[in-house]
Coordinates of C-alpha atoms in Angstrom, one line a residue:
M35 CA -0.2 14.3 -24.0
S36 CA -4.2 13.4 -21.8
H37 CA -4.6 15.1 -18.2
P38 CA -7.1 15.1 -15.4
H39 CA -7.6 18.4 -14.5
P40 CA -9.5 19.5 -11.3
E41 CA -12.6 20.3 -13.5
L42 CA -13.6 16.8 -14.8
G43 CA -16.9 16.4 -13.8
A44 CA -18.7 13.0 -13.3
P45 CA -18.5 10.8 -16.7
P46 CA -20.9 10.8 -19.3
A47 CA -23.0 7.0 -20.1
L48 CA -20.5 4.8 -21.8
K49 CA -21.7 4.9 -25.1
E50 CA -22.6 1.4 -27.1
G51 CA -20.1 -0.4 -28.1
A52 CA -16.9 1.3 -26.1
L53 CA -14.3 0.2 -23.3
R54 CA -14.5 2.4 -20.1
I55 CA -10.9 1.9 -18.5
T56 CA -11.7 3.6 -14.0
P57 CA -8.0 2.8 -12.0
L58 CA -9.7 3.4 -8.4
G59 CA -5.8 3.4 -6.9
G60 CA -2.9 3.1 -8.0
L61 CA -2.0 5.9 -10.3
G62 CA 0.0 9.1 -8.4
E63 CA 0.4 6.2 -5.8
I64 CA 2.6 2.7 -4.9
G65 CA 0.1 0.5 -4.0
R66 CA -3.7 0.0 -3.6
N67 CA -4.0 -1.2 -7.4
M68 CA -7.7 -1.5 -8.6
T69 CA -8.8 -0.8 -12.3
V70 CA -12.2 -1.6 -13.4
F71 CA -13.2 -2.1 -17.1
E72 CA -16.8 -2.0 -18.3
Y73 CA -18.1 -3.2 -21.3
G74 CA -21.7 -3.6 -22.2
G75 CA -23.1 -3.4 -19.1
R76 CA -20.3 -5.5 -16.9
I77 CA -17.6 -5.1 -15.2
L78 CA -13.7 -6.8 -15.0
I79 CA -11.7 -5.7 -11.9
V80 CA -8.3 -6.5 -12.5
D81 CA -6.6 -5.9 -9.1
C82 CA -8.0 -5.2 -5.8
G83 CA -5.2 -4.1 -3.9
V84 CA -4.8 -1.7 -0.2
L85 CA -1.7 1.3 0.2
F86 CA 0.2 1.3 3.8
P87 CA -0.4 4.2 5.7
E88 CA 2.1 7.2 6.2
D89 CA 2.8 8.7 9.7
E90 CA 0.4 11.7 8.4
Q91 CA -2.9 8.6 8.7
P92 CA -2.1 8.1 12.8
G93 CA -4.3 5.0 14.0
V94 CA -4.2 4.1 10.9
D95 CA -4.2 0.6 9.8
L96 CA -4.7 -0.2 6.5
I97 CA -5.7 2.5 3.7
L98 CA -8.3 1.0 0.9
P99 CA -9.9 1.7 -2.5
D100 CA -13.4 3.7 -2.8
F101 CA -15.8 0.7 -3.7
T102 CA -18.4 4.2 -4.1
Y103 CA -18.4 3.9 -8.0
I104 CA -19.0 0.2 -8.2
R105 CA -20.9 -0.8 -5.5
D106 CA -24.5 -0.5 -6.4
R107 CA -23.4 -2.7 -9.1
L108 CA -21.2 -5.4 -7.6
D109 CA -23.8 -7.8 -8.9
K110 CA -22.6 -7.8 -12.5
I111 CA -18.9 -7.5 -11.8
D112 CA -18.1 -10.9 -13.4
G113 CA -15.0 -10.8 -12.1
I114 CA -11.5 -10.3 -10.2
V115 CA -8.1 -11.1 -12.5
L116 CA -5.7 -10.9 -10.0
T117 CA -2.1 -10.4 -11.5
H118 CA 0.1 -11.4 -8.7
G119 CA -0.4 -12.0 -5.6
H120 CA 1.0 -8.6 -3.2
E121 CA -0.2 -7.2 -0.8
D122 CA -0.4 -4.0 -2.8
H123 CA -2.5 -6.5 -5.5
I124 CA -4.1 -8.2 -3.1
G125 CA -4.8 -7.1 0.3
A126 CA -8.2 -5.3 -0.9
V127 CA -9.9 -8.2 -1.8
P128 CA -11.4 -9.8 1.1
F129 CA -13.1 -5.9 2.0
L130 CA -15.1 -6.2 -1.8
L131 CA -15.8 -9.6 -0.9
R132 CA -17.9 -9.1 2.6
E133 CA -20.3 -6.4 0.2
N134 CA -20.8 -9.7 -2.3
P135 CA -18.7 -13.3 -1.4
D136 CA -20.4 -14.5 -5.3
I137 CA -17.4 -12.4 -7.2
P138 CA -15.1 -14.6 -9.1
L139 CA -11.5 -14.2 -8.8
I140 CA -9.2 -15.1 -11.6
G141 CA -5.1 -15.3 -10.7
S142 CA -2.2 -18.1 -10.4
K143 CA -2.3 -21.5 -8.3
L144 CA -0.1 -19.0 -6.0
T145 CA -2.0 -16.2 -6.4
L146 CA -4.9 -17.5 -5.7
A147 CA -3.2 -19.4 -2.9
L148 CA -2.5 -16.5 -1.2
I149 CA -5.6 -15.2 -1.1
E150 CA -7.6 -17.9 -0.2
A151 CA -5.9 -18.1 2.9
K152 CA -6.7 -14.4 3.8
L153 CA -10.1 -14.7 2.9
A154 CA -10.2 -17.5 5.2
E155 CA -9.7 -15.8 7.8
H156 CA -12.6 -14.0 7.5
R157 CA -14.7 -17.0 6.9
I158 CA -15.3 -16.3 3.0
R159 CA -15.2 -18.9 1.1
P160 CA -15.0 -17.6 -2.9
Y161 CA -14.9 -19.1 -6.3
V162 CA -12.5 -19.3 -7.9
L163 CA -10.4 -19.9 -11.7
E164 CA -6.8 -21.1 -11.4
V165 CA -5.3 -19.8 -14.9
K166 CA -2.0 -20.0 -16.5
E167 CA 0.2 -18.5 -19.0
G168 CA -1.1 -19.3 -22.9
E169 CA -4.6 -19.8 -21.3
R170 CA -7.2 -17.2 -22.2
E171 CA -10.7 -17.4 -21.0
R172 CA -13.8 -15.4 -21.7
I173 CA -15.2 -13.4 -17.8
G174 CA -18.5 -12.7 -19.5
P175 CA -17.8 -10.3 -22.4
F176 CA -14.0 -9.9 -21.5
D177 CA -11.7 -12.3 -23.4
C178 CA -8.9 -12.3 -21.5
E179 CA -5.5 -13.8 -22.4
F180 CA -2.9 -14.5 -19.0
I181 CA 0.7 -14.1 -20.4
A182 CA 3.6 -14.7 -17.6
V183 CA 5.6 -11.7 -17.0
N184 CA 8.7 -11.6 -14.6
H185 CA 8.2 -9.9 -10.7
S186 CA 9.7 -9.8 -7.3
I187 CA 7.1 -12.9 -6.9
P188 CA 6.3 -16.1 -8.7
D189 CA 3.4 -16.2 -10.4
A190 CA 3.4 -12.7 -12.1
L191 CA 0.5 -12.5 -14.9
A192 CA -0.3 -9.6 -17.4
V193 CA -3.6 -9.8 -18.7
A194 CA -4.9 -8.5 -22.4
V195 CA -8.3 -8.2 -22.0
R196 CA -9.9 -8.5 -25.9
T197 CA -13.4 -6.5 -26.6
P198 CA -15.5 -5.5 -29.7
A199 CA -13.9 -1.5 -28.6
G200 CA -10.5 -3.2 -28.3
M201 CA -7.0 -5.1 -26.8
V202 CA -6.2 -3.2 -23.5
V203 CA -3.0 -5.1 -22.2
A204 CA -2.3 -4.5 -17.6
T205 CA 1.0 -5.3 -17.4
G206 CA 0.4 -5.6 -13.5
D207 CA 4.0 -5.3 -12.0
F208 CA 7.3 -6.8 -14.0
K209 CA 10.4 -6.6 -15.1
M210 CA 12.6 -8.0 -17.8
D211 CA 15.0 -10.3 -15.8
Q212 CA 16.9 -12.5 -18.3
L213 CA 18.5 -15.0 -15.3
P214 CA 15.2 -15.6 -13.3
L215 CA 15.4 -17.9 -9.9
D216 CA 13.0 -19.8 -11.2
G217 CA 13.6 -19.5 -15.6
R218 CA 10.0 -18.1 -15.9
L219 CA 10.9 -15.4 -18.1
T220 CA 8.8 -11.8 -18.9
D221 CA 7.0 -13.2 -21.9
L222 CA 8.2 -10.8 -24.6
P223 CA 7.3 -13.5 -27.9
T224 CA 3.3 -13.0 -26.1
F225 CA 3.5 -9.0 -26.2
A226 CA 4.7 -9.4 -29.6
K227 CA 2.6 -11.6 -31.2
L228 CA -0.4 -8.6 -29.2
A229 CA 1.3 -6.1 -30.9
E230 CA 1.7 -7.5 -33.8
E231 CA -2.6 -8.2 -33.8
G232 CA -2.6 -4.5 -32.8
M233 CA -2.8 -2.7 -29.0
D234 CA -5.0 -0.7 -28.7
L235 CA -4.3 1.0 -25.6
L236 CA -1.3 -0.4 -22.6
L237 CA -1.9 0.2 -19.3
V238 CA 2.1 -0.2 -18.2
D239 CA 3.6 -0.5 -14.7
S240 CA 5.8 3.1 -14.6
T241 CA 7.7 1.8 -10.4
N242 CA 11.0 2.0 -12.2
A243 CA 10.8 4.7 -15.1
E244 CA 12.8 7.3 -13.8
V245 CA 15.2 5.1 -13.1
P246 CA 18.2 4.6 -16.0
G247 CA 19.3 1.4 -17.9
F248 CA 18.5 -1.9 -16.9
I249 CA 17.1 -3.8 -12.9
P250 CA 20.2 -5.7 -11.7
H251 CA 19.7 -10.0 -11.6
E252 CA 17.6 -11.0 -8.3
R253 CA 20.7 -14.2 -7.8
D254 CA 23.2 -11.7 -8.3
I255 CA 21.6 -11.2 -4.5
S256 CA 22.9 -15.0 -3.8
A257 CA 26.9 -13.9 -3.6
A258 CA 26.3 -10.7 -1.2
L259 CA 23.7 -13.1 0.9
R260 CA 26.6 -14.9 1.4
N261 CA 29.2 -12.4 2.5
V262 CA 26.6 -11.4 4.8
F263 CA 26.4 -15.0 6.3
A264 CA 30.1 -15.6 6.4
N265 CA 31.7 -12.6 8.5
A266 CA 28.3 -12.8 11.4
D267 CA 29.2 -15.0 14.1
K268 CA 26.3 -15.3 15.7
R269 CA 22.7 -14.8 14.8
I270 CA 21.3 -13.6 11.3
I271 CA 17.6 -12.2 11.0
V272 CA 16.4 -11.1 7.8
A273 CA 13.1 -9.6 7.4
S274 CA 11.2 -9.2 3.5
F275 CA 7.9 -8.8 2.4
A276 CA 5.7 -12.0 3.0
S277 CA 5.4 -12.6 -0.2
H278 CA 8.6 -11.8 -1.1
V279 CA 10.1 -15.9 -2.2
H280 CA 12.4 -15.4 -4.3
R281 CA 14.2 -13.6 -1.9
I282 CA 12.9 -15.9 0.6
Q283 CA 14.8 -18.9 -1.5
Q284 CA 17.7 -17.2 -1.4
V285 CA 18.0 -17.1 2.5
L286 CA 17.2 -20.8 2.6
D287 CA 19.8 -21.1 0.4
A288 CA 22.6 -19.3 1.8
A289 CA 21.5 -20.6 5.5
H290 CA 21.5 -24.2 3.8
E291 CA 24.9 -23.9 2.5
Y292 CA 26.2 -22.5 6.1
K293 CA 24.7 -24.8 8.1
R294 CA 22.1 -22.6 9.9
K295 CA 18.1 -23.0 10.6
V296 CA 15.9 -21.5 10.2
A297 CA 12.1 -20.2 11.6
F298 CA 9.4 -18.4 10.3
V299 CA 9.1 -15.2 12.8
G300 CA 5.3 -13.1 11.6
R301 CA 1.6 -14.2 11.3
S302 CA 1.8 -13.4 7.5
M303 CA 5.2 -15.1 6.4
V304 CA 4.6 -18.2 7.8
R305 CA 1.3 -18.3 6.6
N306 CA 2.7 -17.5 3.4
M307 CA 6.0 -19.9 3.1
G308 CA 3.7 -22.1 4.3
I309 CA 1.7 -22.0 0.9
A310 CA 4.6 -21.8 -0.6
R311 CA 6.4 -24.7 -0.2
D312 CA 2.8 -26.5 0.4
L313 CA 2.9 -25.8 -3.6
G314 CA 6.8 -26.4 -4.6
Y315 CA 7.5 -22.8 -5.4
L316 CA 9.8 -22.8 -2.0
K317 CA 12.6 -25.6 -2.0
V318 CA 13.5 -26.2 1.7
P319 CA 15.7 -28.4 2.1
G320 CA 15.1 -31.0 5.5
N321 CA 14.7 -31.2 8.5
M322 CA 15.8 -27.1 8.3
V323 CA 13.1 -24.9 9.5
V324 CA 12.3 -25.2 12.7
D325 CA 10.0 -23.8 15.3
V326 CA 10.2 -20.0 16.2
K327 CA 10.2 -22.3 20.2
Q328 CA 13.4 -24.2 19.4
L329 CA 16.2 -21.8 18.6
D330 CA 16.5 -21.1 22.1
D331 CA 18.4 -24.8 22.1
L332 CA 20.2 -24.0 19.4
P333 CA 23.7 -21.7 19.2
D334 CA 23.6 -18.4 17.8
K335 CA 25.8 -19.2 15.0
E336 CA 23.4 -21.4 13.7
V337 CA 20.1 -19.2 14.0
V338 CA 18.2 -17.0 11.3
L339 CA 15.3 -15.7 11.8
I340 CA 13.0 -14.5 8.8
C341 CA 10.1 -12.0 9.8
T342 CA 8.3 -9.5 8.5
G343 CA 9.0 -5.3 8.9
S344 CA 11.0 -4.2 6.5
Q345 CA 9.5 -1.1 6.3
G346 CA 8.9 0.1 9.3
E347 CA 5.4 -1.4 9.9
P348 CA 5.4 -0.4 13.7
M349 CA 3.1 -3.8 14.6
A350 CA 5.5 -6.4 12.0
A351 CA 8.2 -8.7 13.6
L352 CA 10.8 -6.5 13.7
S353 CA 10.0 -2.9 14.6
R354 CA 8.4 -5.1 17.9
M355 CA 12.1 -6.2 18.1
A356 CA 13.7 -2.1 17.3
N357 CA 10.9 -1.3 20.5
R358 CA 12.5 -4.2 23.1
D359 CA 8.4 -5.4 22.5
H360 CA 9.1 -8.4 21.2
Q361 CA 10.0 -12.2 22.6
I362 CA 13.4 -12.2 20.0
R363 CA 15.4 -9.6 21.9
I364 CA 18.1 -7.7 20.0
V365 CA 21.2 -9.1 20.7
E366 CA 25.8 -7.5 20.4
G367 CA 26.7 -8.9 17.7
D368 CA 23.3 -10.1 16.1
T369 CA 23.1 -9.5 12.2
V370 CA 20.1 -7.4 10.6
V371 CA 19.8 -7.9 6.7
L372 CA 16.6 -5.3 5.3
A373 CA 15.8 -7.4 1.6
S374 CA 14.0 -4.9 0.6
S375 CA 13.5 -1.9 -0.9
L376 CA 12.1 1.8 0.5
I377 CA 8.6 2.2 -0.7
P378 CA 8.3 6.1 -1.0
G379 CA 7.2 7.8 1.7
N380 CA 8.0 4.9 4.3
E381 CA 11.6 6.5 4.5
N382 CA 11.0 7.8 8.1
A383 CA 9.5 4.2 9.6
V384 CA 12.6 2.5 8.1
Y385 CA 15.8 4.6 9.6
R386 CA 13.7 4.7 13.1
V387 CA 14.1 1.1 13.3
I388 CA 16.9 0.9 11.9
N389 CA 18.3 3.4 14.7
G390 CA 16.3 1.0 17.0
L391 CA 18.8 -1.9 16.2
T392 CA 21.7 -0.3 15.9
R393 CA 21.3 1.0 19.2
W394 CA 21.3 -2.8 20.9
G395 CA 24.1 -3.3 19.0
A396 CA 23.2 -5.5 15.6
K397 CA 25.0 -5.0 12.7
V398 CA 22.3 -3.4 9.4
V399 CA 23.3 -4.9 6.2
H400 CA 20.5 -2.9 3.8
K401 CA 20.3 -2.2 0.2
G402 CA 22.3 1.4 1.1
N403 CA 25.4 -0.9 2.4
A404 CA 25.3 -4.0 0.5
K405 CA 23.7 -5.8 -2.0
V406 CA 20.8 -7.6 -1.1
H407 CA 17.7 -6.4 -2.8
V408 CA 16.7 -5.3 -6.5
S409 CA 13.5 -3.9 -7.7
G410 CA 11.1 -5.7 -9.2
H411 CA 9.8 -3.6 -11.8
A412 CA 10.9 -2.3 -15.1
S413 CA 13.8 0.2 -14.8
A414 CA 14.1 3.1 -18.0
G415 CA 15.3 0.8 -20.6
E416 CA 13.9 -2.1 -19.6
L417 CA 10.5 -0.9 -20.9
L418 CA 12.0 1.5 -24.0
Y419 CA 13.0 -2.1 -25.0
F420 CA 8.8 -3.0 -24.2
F421 CA 7.3 0.4 -25.2
N422 CA 9.2 -1.1 -28.5
I423 CA 7.7 -4.3 -28.7
C424 CA 4.4 -3.7 -27.8
K425 CA 4.4 -1.1 -30.0
P426 CA 0.7 0.7 -28.6
R427 CA -1.3 2.8 -30.3
N428 CA -1.9 4.1 -27.1
L429 CA -0.7 4.1 -24.0
M430 CA -1.7 5.1 -19.9
P431 CA 0.9 4.4 -17.7
V432 CA 0.0 3.6 -14.5
H433 CA 1.2 1.5 -10.6
G434 CA 3.4 5.3 -9.8
E435 CA 3.5 8.5 -8.0
W436 CA 3.2 10.8 -11.3
R437 CA 6.5 11.4 -11.1
H438 CA 7.0 7.8 -12.2
L439 CA 4.1 8.2 -14.3
R440 CA 4.9 11.1 -16.1
A441 CA 9.0 9.3 -17.1
A442 CA 7.3 6.7 -18.2
A443 CA 4.6 8.7 -20.3
D444 CA 8.2 10.8 -22.1
L445 CA 9.8 6.9 -22.8
G446 CA 6.7 6.3 -24.4
I447 CA 6.7 9.3 -26.5
A448 CA 10.1 8.2 -27.9
T449 CA 9.8 5.3 -29.0
G450 CA 6.7 6.6 -31.4
V451 CA 3.0 6.4 -29.2
P452 CA 1.8 9.9 -30.8
R453 CA 2.3 12.7 -28.0
N454 CA -2.1 13.1 -28.4
R455 CA -2.7 9.4 -26.9
V456 CA -0.3 8.6 -23.9
V457 CA -3.1 9.2 -21.4
I458 CA -2.0 10.4 -17.9
A459 CA -4.2 9.9 -14.8
E460 CA -5.6 9.8 -11.6
D461 CA -7.4 7.3 -9.3
G462 CA -11.3 8.6 -10.6
V463 CA -10.0 9.7 -13.8
C464 CA -12.6 7.5 -16.0
V465 CA -11.3 6.1 -20.0
D466 CA -12.9 5.4 -22.8
L467 CA -11.2 3.2 -25.5
E468 CA -13.8 4.2 -28.2
K469 CA -12.8 3.5 -32.3
G470 CA -9.0 2.4 -31.3
V471 CA -8.3 6.3 -29.3
A472 CA -8.2 6.5 -26.0
R473 CA -9.6 9.8 -24.1
I474 CA -10.1 11.2 -20.6
V475 CA -14.0 11.8 -20.4
G476 CA -14.9 12.5 -16.7
K477 CA -14.3 11.6 -13.0
V478 CA -15.6 9.4 -9.9
Q479 CA -15.4 9.1 -6.2
A480 CA -11.7 7.8 -5.7
G481 CA -11.0 9.0 -2.5
Y482 CA -9.5 7.1 0.8
V483 CA -11.1 4.3 2.8
Y484 CA -9.3 4.5 6.1
V485 CA -9.3 0.4 7.9
D486 CA -8.0 1.2 11.3
G487 CA -9.4 -1.8 13.8
S488 CA -12.3 -3.5 12.9
S489 CA -13.5 -0.4 12.1
V490 CA -14.0 0.8 7.9
G491 CA -14.6 3.7 6.2
D492 CA -15.5 5.2 9.7
I493 CA -11.9 7.2 9.7
T494 CA -12.4 10.4 7.8
E495 CA -10.1 13.0 6.9
A496 CA -11.7 15.3 9.8
S497 CA -10.7 12.2 11.6
L498 CA -6.8 12.1 11.5
K499 CA -6.4 16.2 11.6
D500 CA -7.5 15.7 15.3
R501 CA -5.4 12.7 15.7
R502 CA -2.6 14.8 14.2
I503 CA -3.1 18.0 16.4
L504 CA -2.8 15.5 19.4
G505 CA 0.2 14.1 18.6
E506 CA 1.4 17.5 17.3
E507 CA 0.0 20.1 19.8
G508 CA -2.1 17.9 22.5
F509 CA -5.1 19.4 23.9
I510 CA -6.7 21.4 26.5
S511 CA -10.3 20.7 28.1
V512 CA -12.4 24.1 29.8
F513 CA -14.9 23.2 31.5
V514 CA -17.6 26.1 32.9
A515 CA -20.5 26.0 34.6
V516 CA -23.1 28.3 34.0
D517 CA -26.6 28.8 35.0
S518 CA -29.4 28.0 32.7
T519 CA -31.6 31.5 33.1
N520 CA -28.2 34.3 33.2
G521 CA -25.3 33.1 31.6
K522 CA -23.4 33.3 34.3
I523 CA -20.2 31.5 35.8
V524 CA -21.8 29.3 38.5
G525 CA -17.8 26.6 39.0
G526 CA -14.8 26.9 37.0
P527 CA -13.5 27.7 35.0
T528 CA -11.1 24.2 35.4
I529 CA -8.7 24.5 33.0
Q530 CA -6.3 20.6 32.0
A531 CA -3.5 20.3 30.0
R532 CA -2.0 16.8 28.0
G533 CA 0.2 16.9 25.6
S534 CA 0.8 20.5 25.2
G535 CA 3.8 21.8 27.4
I536 CA 2.1 23.8 29.2
D537 CA 1.5 23.4 32.9
D538 CA -1.9 23.8 33.8
N539 CA -0.9 26.5 36.6
A540 CA 0.2 28.5 33.7
F541 CA -3.7 29.2 32.8
A542 CA -4.2 31.3 35.9
P543 CA -3.8 34.6 34.0
V544 CA -6.0 33.6 31.7
V545 CA -8.6 32.6 33.2
A546 CA -9.7 36.2 34.6
K547 CA -9.6 36.7 30.8
L548 CA -12.1 33.7 29.7
Q549 CA -14.9 34.9 32.8
E550 CA -15.2 38.5 31.5
A551 CA -16.0 37.3 27.7
L552 CA -18.1 35.0 29.6
D553 CA -20.7 38.1 32.1
R554 CA -20.0 40.2 28.8
S555 CA -21.2 37.5 26.3
A556 CA -24.1 36.5 29.2
S557 CA -24.5 40.3 29.7
D558 CA -25.6 40.3 25.6
G559 CA -28.2 37.5 25.6
V560 CA -25.6 35.0 24.2
L561 CA -27.4 32.2 26.4
E562 CA -27.0 29.1 23.6
P563 CA -24.8 26.4 25.2
R564 CA -22.8 26.0 21.8
Q565 CA -21.9 29.7 21.3
V566 CA -20.7 29.6 25.3
Q567 CA -17.8 27.1 23.8
Q568 CA -16.7 28.8 20.8
L569 CA -16.4 31.8 23.1
V570 CA -14.2 29.8 25.7
R571 CA -12.7 27.8 22.4
R572 CA -11.5 31.3 20.5
T573 CA -10.3 33.1 24.1
I574 CA -7.9 30.4 25.5
G575 CA -6.9 29.3 21.5
K576 CA -6.0 33.1 21.1
W577 CA -4.2 33.4 24.5
V578 CA -2.4 30.4 23.7
A579 CA -1.7 31.2 20.2
D580 CA -0.5 34.4 21.2
N581 CA 2.4 33.4 24.7
Y582 CA 3.1 29.9 23.0
R583 CA 2.6 29.9 19.1
R584 CA 1.1 26.8 20.2
R585 CA -2.0 25.6 18.4
P586 CA -3.5 22.6 20.7
M587 CA -7.0 20.9 21.3
I588 CA -9.7 23.5 22.7
L589 CA -12.2 20.4 24.3
P590 CA -15.3 23.6 26.1
V591 CA -17.1 21.5 28.4
V592 CA -20.4 23.6 29.2
V593 CA -22.9 22.6 31.7
E594 CA -25.6 24.2 32.9
V595 CA -26.8 24.2 36.2

């Protein structure tokens, strides 16, 4: 079993006739999926998604893949294949196309419609190539075949990429629901045909590799939703991903059965459901969907709201409702349904929202107390079945945290993939497929790129560390005026604290210590302002640590007069 280690250096030049696969996101994390294929000097990208920030990344809106590895070769990219329309697979496309808007996008009808709507907000009109399952397209030197897979959004595709170096199959996100709502099954016969041809490398969705057995059917949720509707006396508010068309369809069906009107809340939800309806993926009974402004004219027992925020995102509609920062006010007797799973890392944010909603009197229904969600990813039983069909010569688990990647690797080995043909990589690790063997050859830069408002890439890990310190420990500002000729104090020191839990008057004992330290440094000839700032920071920091066991940020201001 191959795996990366810290000593990996830059990869060598790609050998003639070899194919290089480099994930720039999606390995060791849930999100930010992006994989770069290189052959003969040309590039094909599969997916380009975002990762949503966690608590230790305050102020960050989105996290992008690092485009550094391909930035000076954007003209070599023959296309971006998008496997499906979830944000963790398409969300970073606008940021890449800002750098080169001429890169073609390849995907299914719904996927392209969702990304085109997103790009319109960025004023980018992309070149698109719509494909369907069963079709093959030549994209530069890459012969791509598209295969139907079942997921929690319609029109998901896997892709088989053929080059003279061999065939690589990327599943995208998939499961093997045998009773899908839209009747579109994961195309196992085609995967079996690809196995007969010879699947040289399989990049497989590992998200649920630790979950035993088989994922329940999507349609099993309908009974739980109907039960919620049958027992709700007031408004029903359903939070879901803005692209989860299947789940929204089930909510619409239940609302129709119980004679309720539905309003979509949130810009992305309104946009995506409008697209899905226009393209025929979402079937809405006539006059059922109303504008949110019409809700005041309807009795509460006839209202359903469908909104974003199932992951506790701070600016999403549901979080704002929980915080009483939204036009829709949660009241006693409302029923809120979180129709999604918890993405790892979002648990605290979601439970904060649940507590906030409960505080205002809402009954909150979620996966922990009702069957209102099933996963969109294949579990261990399905993966075993899938590996036995595909018979990959080399296996590389993707789409998952480390524990998921390891679990998928073990399943592959159990089905007969040789241990030395299983590659566990991480973001930035280059894997070369040459003469039927996949092996790790080096590592490139693939760190986090933070989006903060209109800023892209300006926020660094050091910036986030400062934000965390400010948020957890507060800061102390120290103003000192010194004589530029002799370094003697002529003003201050004035000390103020914010967010540190220390009263400004409490600093009186340290003022004398600071004056003494500054006088001593002046006598020693230390007059340079930067050195004086360091002395102020050390003196105040040590005193606070000794007396309060806190480490706030110290902001010294030294003015020469």
